[in-house]
Amino acid sequence: MTYLDPVPPRFESGTSYTLGFWVLQHGTHPFEGSMNPVGLRLTRADGKTMEFKGIGLAEAAHYSASVVVPKGVWKVEGIQGPFQPYAVGTLTVPGALRINPLPPGQADMIAQTEQRYWGDVRPPGFKPGTTTPAAEMPAASAAPVVTVTASPPPPAPASDGGVPAYTLLLAAAGGAVATWAVLGLPAARRRRRAEDEPDRTQEDTIVISG
């Protein structure tokens, strides 16, 4: 069976309208097989026929179709895949859509059926379905914080007498400089003095020519 969602109160020729509808097996639940094709078929008294393809919506067995209908009186049918078309009602353009009454006992069957397929968005006349709440996910635990503490640098090794090694190195370097100052400086002065004195060897030599 095909049920229409609430429709506009009036239809005009050449105006686009989007109609929602439900295709249900036995008029109570979605068909578990392949429902194809799905749509709305409009047939005028002169034999002109128009078909509007249904587009599946988020809810099970829920579809929509955009229609533009010329003037006239049209028989509206639901195209229901492998099942026979269902007579929905009569559309007069310009004018309104008159929905056919449900088959005898169908309204009682809908009221007594406990449905589990739809929530707030559901076929007209159906009670809200029971929904299973999603299981709560455990809260993610925070990642452990690792604190890294830098170790202080090790102290410099001390000599046997308790004096640090770098102190001994400085003392040795100072001694070497002092020794150079005592021994090297006089020698340098003597060399400089020898260079400054004139060479008297040539002056003391007498050349006698023969």
One Martini backbone bead per residue (centre of mass of N, CA, C, O) as a GRO file, in nm:
protein
  210
    1MET     BB    1   0.101   0.033   0.014
    2THR     BB    2   0.013   0.390  -0.024
    3TYR     BB    3   0.131   0.674   0.158
    4LEU     BB    4   0.069   1.004   0.222
    5ASP     BB    5   0.173   1.285   0.293
    6PRO     BB    6   0.115   1.585   0.347
    7VAL     BB    7  -0.054   1.808   0.139
    8PRO     BB    8  -0.142   2.041  -0.049
    9PRO     BB    9  -0.441   2.220  -0.071
   10ARG     BB   10  -0.322   2.315  -0.362
   11PHE     BB   11  -0.324   2.292  -0.723
   12GLU     BB   12  -0.120   2.401  -0.996
   13SER     BB   13  -0.044   2.470  -1.302
   14GLY     BB   14   0.309   2.437  -1.345
   15THR     BB   15   0.369   2.346  -1.053
   16SER     BB   16   0.594   2.258  -0.810
   17TYR     BB   17   0.595   1.943  -0.625
   18THR     BB   18   0.657   1.776  -0.310
   19LEU     BB   19   0.613   1.428  -0.243
   20GLY     BB   20   0.536   1.220   0.021
   21PHE     BB   21   0.596   0.856   0.068
   22TRP     BB   22   0.467   0.519   0.141
   23VAL     BB   23   0.587   0.172   0.114
   24LEU     BB   24   0.379  -0.103   0.222
   25GLN     BB   25   0.343  -0.404   0.350
   26HIS     BB   26   0.014  -0.441   0.417
   27GLY     BB   27   0.037  -0.142   0.548
   28THR     BB   28   0.278  -0.194   0.806
   29HIS     BB   29   0.559  -0.260   0.643
   30PRO     BB   30   0.848  -0.314   0.517
   31PHE     BB   31   1.006  -0.430   0.251
   32GLU     BB   32   1.269  -0.677   0.223
   33GLY     BB   33   1.305  -0.628  -0.059
   34SER     BB   34   1.296  -0.512  -0.381
   35MET     BB   35   1.201  -0.167  -0.449
   36ASN     BB   36   1.144  -0.188  -0.801
   37PRO     BB   37   0.983   0.052  -0.876
   38VAL     BB   38   0.930   0.399  -0.758
   39GLY     BB   39   0.614   0.594  -0.745
   40LEU     BB   40   0.410   0.815  -0.947
   41ARG     BB   41   0.085   0.788  -1.107
   42LEU     BB   42  -0.074   0.973  -1.375
   43THR     BB   43  -0.423   0.970  -1.493
   44ARG     BB   44  -0.617   1.065  -1.747
   45ALA     BB   45  -0.915   1.048  -1.916
   46ASP     BB   46  -0.753   1.062  -2.210
   47GLY     BB   47  -0.476   0.873  -2.125
   48LYS     BB   48  -0.282   1.039  -1.989
   49THR     BB   49   0.061   0.974  -1.870
   50MET     BB   50   0.242   1.006  -1.555
   51GLU     BB   51   0.576   0.972  -1.418
   52PHE     BB   52   0.726   0.971  -1.079
   53LYS     BB   53   1.009   0.939  -0.926
   54GLY     BB   54   1.136   0.784  -0.646
   55ILE     BB   55   1.312   0.894  -0.352
   56GLY     BB   56   1.504   0.793  -0.113
   57LEU     BB   57   1.503   0.809   0.225
   58ALA     BB   58   1.604   0.765   0.549
   59GLU     BB   59   1.358   0.609   0.579
   60ALA     BB   60   1.180   0.340   0.579
   61ALA     BB   61   0.982   0.345   0.292
   62HIS     BB   62   1.075   0.639   0.205
   63TYR     BB   63   0.954   0.898  -0.021
   64SER     BB   64   1.008   1.114  -0.316
   65ALA     BB   65   0.829   1.354  -0.539
   66SER     BB   66   0.837   1.550  -0.827
   67VAL     BB   67   0.567   1.761  -0.946
   68VAL     BB   68   0.398   1.836  -1.271
   69VAL     BB   69   0.062   1.947  -1.344
   70PRO     BB   70  -0.178   1.960  -1.545
   71LYS     BB   71  -0.471   2.003  -1.645
   72GLY     BB   72  -0.712   1.818  -1.458
   73VAL     BB   73  -0.810   1.477  -1.404
   74TRP     BB   74  -0.642   1.256  -1.168
   75LYS     BB   75  -0.508   0.948  -1.126
   76VAL     BB   76  -0.359   0.814  -0.830
   77GLU     BB   77  -0.056   0.615  -0.811
   78GLY     BB   78   0.134   0.356  -0.670
   79ILE     BB   79   0.457   0.247  -0.720
   80GLN     BB   80   0.547  -0.112  -0.607
   81GLY     BB   81   0.722  -0.272  -0.776
   82PRO     BB   82   0.616  -0.606  -0.761
   83PHE     BB   83   0.354  -0.462  -0.720
   84GLN     BB   84   0.065  -0.336  -0.741
   85PRO     BB   85  -0.091  -0.072  -0.793
   86TYR     BB   86  -0.201   0.204  -0.591
   87ALA     BB   87  -0.489   0.367  -0.498
   88VAL     BB   88  -0.492   0.695  -0.375
   89GLY     BB   89  -0.646   0.908  -0.585
   90THR     BB   90  -0.770   1.246  -0.670
   91LEU     BB   91  -0.662   1.498  -0.906
   92THR     BB   92  -0.722   1.851  -0.922
   93VAL     BB   93  -0.645   2.080  -1.202
   94PRO     BB   94  -0.735   2.295  -1.034
   95GLY     BB   95  -0.682   2.195  -0.684
   96ALA     BB   96  -0.734   1.887  -0.521
   97LEU     BB   97  -0.659   1.610  -0.310
   98ARG     BB   98  -0.825   1.295  -0.302
   99ILE     BB   99  -0.836   1.055  -0.065
  100ASN     BB  100  -0.864   0.739  -0.021
  101PRO     BB  101  -0.994   0.514   0.159
  102LEU     BB  102  -0.950   0.273   0.362
  103PRO     BB  103  -0.963  -0.029   0.413
  104PRO     BB  104  -1.121  -0.243   0.587
  105GLY     BB  105  -0.937  -0.258   0.898
  106GLN     BB  106  -0.668  -0.096   0.858
  107ALA     BB  107  -0.666   0.099   1.099
  108ASP     BB  108  -0.665  -0.122   1.318
  109MET     BB  109  -0.402  -0.258   1.231
  110ILE     BB  110  -0.221  -0.014   1.279
  111ALA     BB  111  -0.292   0.031   1.585
  112GLN     BB  112  -0.198  -0.280   1.671
  113THR     BB  113   0.081  -0.228   1.563
  114GLU     BB  114   0.411  -0.294   1.656
  115GLN     BB  115   0.648  -0.068   1.582
  116ARG     BB  116   1.028  -0.056   1.478
  117TYR     BB  117   1.104   0.160   1.228
  118TRP     BB  118   1.004   0.436   1.368
  119GLY     BB  119   0.978   0.756   1.478
  120ASP     BB  120   0.889   1.066   1.427
  121VAL     BB  121   0.929   0.963   1.140
  122ARG     BB  122   0.616   0.864   0.994
  123PRO     BB  123   0.347   0.732   0.913
  124PRO     BB  124   0.034   0.800   0.889
  125GLY     BB  125  -0.118   0.676   1.196
  126PHE     BB  126   0.139   0.607   1.347
  127LYS     BB  127   0.318   0.499   1.597
  128PRO     BB  128   0.569   0.522   1.783
  129GLY     BB  129   0.860   0.374   1.805
  130THR     BB  130   1.088   0.162   1.930
  131THR     BB  131   1.401   0.246   2.075
  132THR     BB  132   1.750   0.187   2.082
  133PRO     BB  133   1.984   0.281   2.270
  134ALA     BB  134   2.288   0.374   2.264
  135ALA     BB  135   2.574   0.277   2.366
  136GLU     BB  136   2.787   0.374   2.594
  137MET     BB  137   3.083   0.518   2.589
  138PRO     BB  138   3.367   0.509   2.726
  139ALA     BB  139   3.572   0.701   2.873
  140ALA     BB  140   3.855   0.841   2.798
  141SER     BB  141   4.159   0.807   2.906
  142ALA     BB  142   4.412   0.966   3.018
  143ALA     BB  143   4.716   1.033   2.951
  144PRO     BB  144   5.004   0.982   3.077
  145VAL     BB  145   5.228   1.171   3.273
  146VAL     BB  146   5.566   1.238   3.195
  147THR     BB  147   5.839   1.309   3.409
  148VAL     BB  148   6.143   1.476   3.334
  149THR     BB  149   6.453   1.470   3.514
  150ALA     BB  150   6.736   1.634   3.530
  151SER     BB  151   7.054   1.561   3.587
  152PRO     BB  152   7.316   1.652   3.742
  153PRO     BB  153   7.624   1.715   3.701
  154PRO     BB  154   7.911   1.585   3.759
  155PRO     BB  155   8.173   1.615   3.941
  156ALA     BB  156   8.485   1.693   3.943
  157PRO     BB  157   8.765   1.540   3.972
  158ALA     BB  158   8.990   1.478   4.225
  159SER     BB  159   9.269   1.479   4.373
  160ASP     BB  160   9.450   1.350   4.631
  161GLY     BB  161   9.460   1.653   4.772
  162GLY     BB  162   9.170   1.790   4.675
  163VAL     BB  163   9.248   1.904   4.397
  164PRO     BB  164   9.156   1.998   4.120
  165ALA     BB  165   9.262   1.931   3.803
  166TYR     BB  166   9.234   2.216   3.674
  167THR     BB  167   9.425   2.351   3.882
  168LEU     BB  168   9.683   2.195   3.803
  169LEU     BB  169   9.691   2.287   3.511
  170LEU     BB  170   9.720   2.590   3.569
  171ALA     BB  171   9.978   2.567   3.735
  172ALA     BB  172  10.154   2.440   3.515
  173ALA     BB  173  10.123   2.669   3.313
  174GLY     BB  174  10.241   2.889   3.496
  175GLY     BB  175  10.524   2.759   3.532
  176ALA     BB  176  10.607   2.766   3.236
  177VAL     BB  177  10.598   3.071   3.206
  178ALA     BB  178  10.804   3.137   3.427
  179THR     BB  179  11.044   2.982   3.309
  180TRP     BB  180  11.058   3.139   3.047
  181ALA     BB  181  11.110   3.414   3.181
  182VAL     BB  182  11.387   3.332   3.310
  183LEU     BB  183  11.538   3.185   3.060
  184GLY     BB  184  11.448   3.330   2.789
  185LEU     BB  185  11.485   3.636   2.824
  186PRO     BB  186  11.801   3.666   2.847
  187ALA     BB  187  11.866   3.528   2.579
  188ALA     BB  188  11.719   3.732   2.404
  189ARG     BB  189  11.888   3.976   2.492
  190ARG     BB  190  12.165   3.869   2.392
  191ARG     BB  191  12.091   3.847   2.094
  192ARG     BB  192  12.016   4.143   2.051
  193ARG     BB  193  12.301   4.259   2.132
  194ALA     BB  194  12.466   4.113   1.914
  195GLU     BB  195  12.320   4.247   1.672
  196ASP     BB  196  12.394   4.550   1.750
  197GLU     BB  197  12.681   4.486   1.730
  198PRO     BB  198  12.956   4.533   1.566
  199ASP     BB  199  13.182   4.404   1.333
  200ARG     BB  200  13.532   4.382   1.432
  201THR     BB  201  13.698   4.197   1.241
  202GLN     BB  202  13.749   4.389   0.999
  203GLU     BB  203  13.894   4.619   1.160
  204ASP     BB  204  14.146   4.423   1.267
  205THR     BB  205  14.219   4.382   0.970
  206ILE     BB  206  14.527   4.361   0.781
  207VAL     BB  207  14.606   4.446   0.453
  208ILE     BB  208  14.879   4.313   0.256
  209SER     BB  209  15.025   4.400  -0.022
  210GLY     BB  210  15.254   4.263  -0.284
   0.00000   0.00000   0.00000
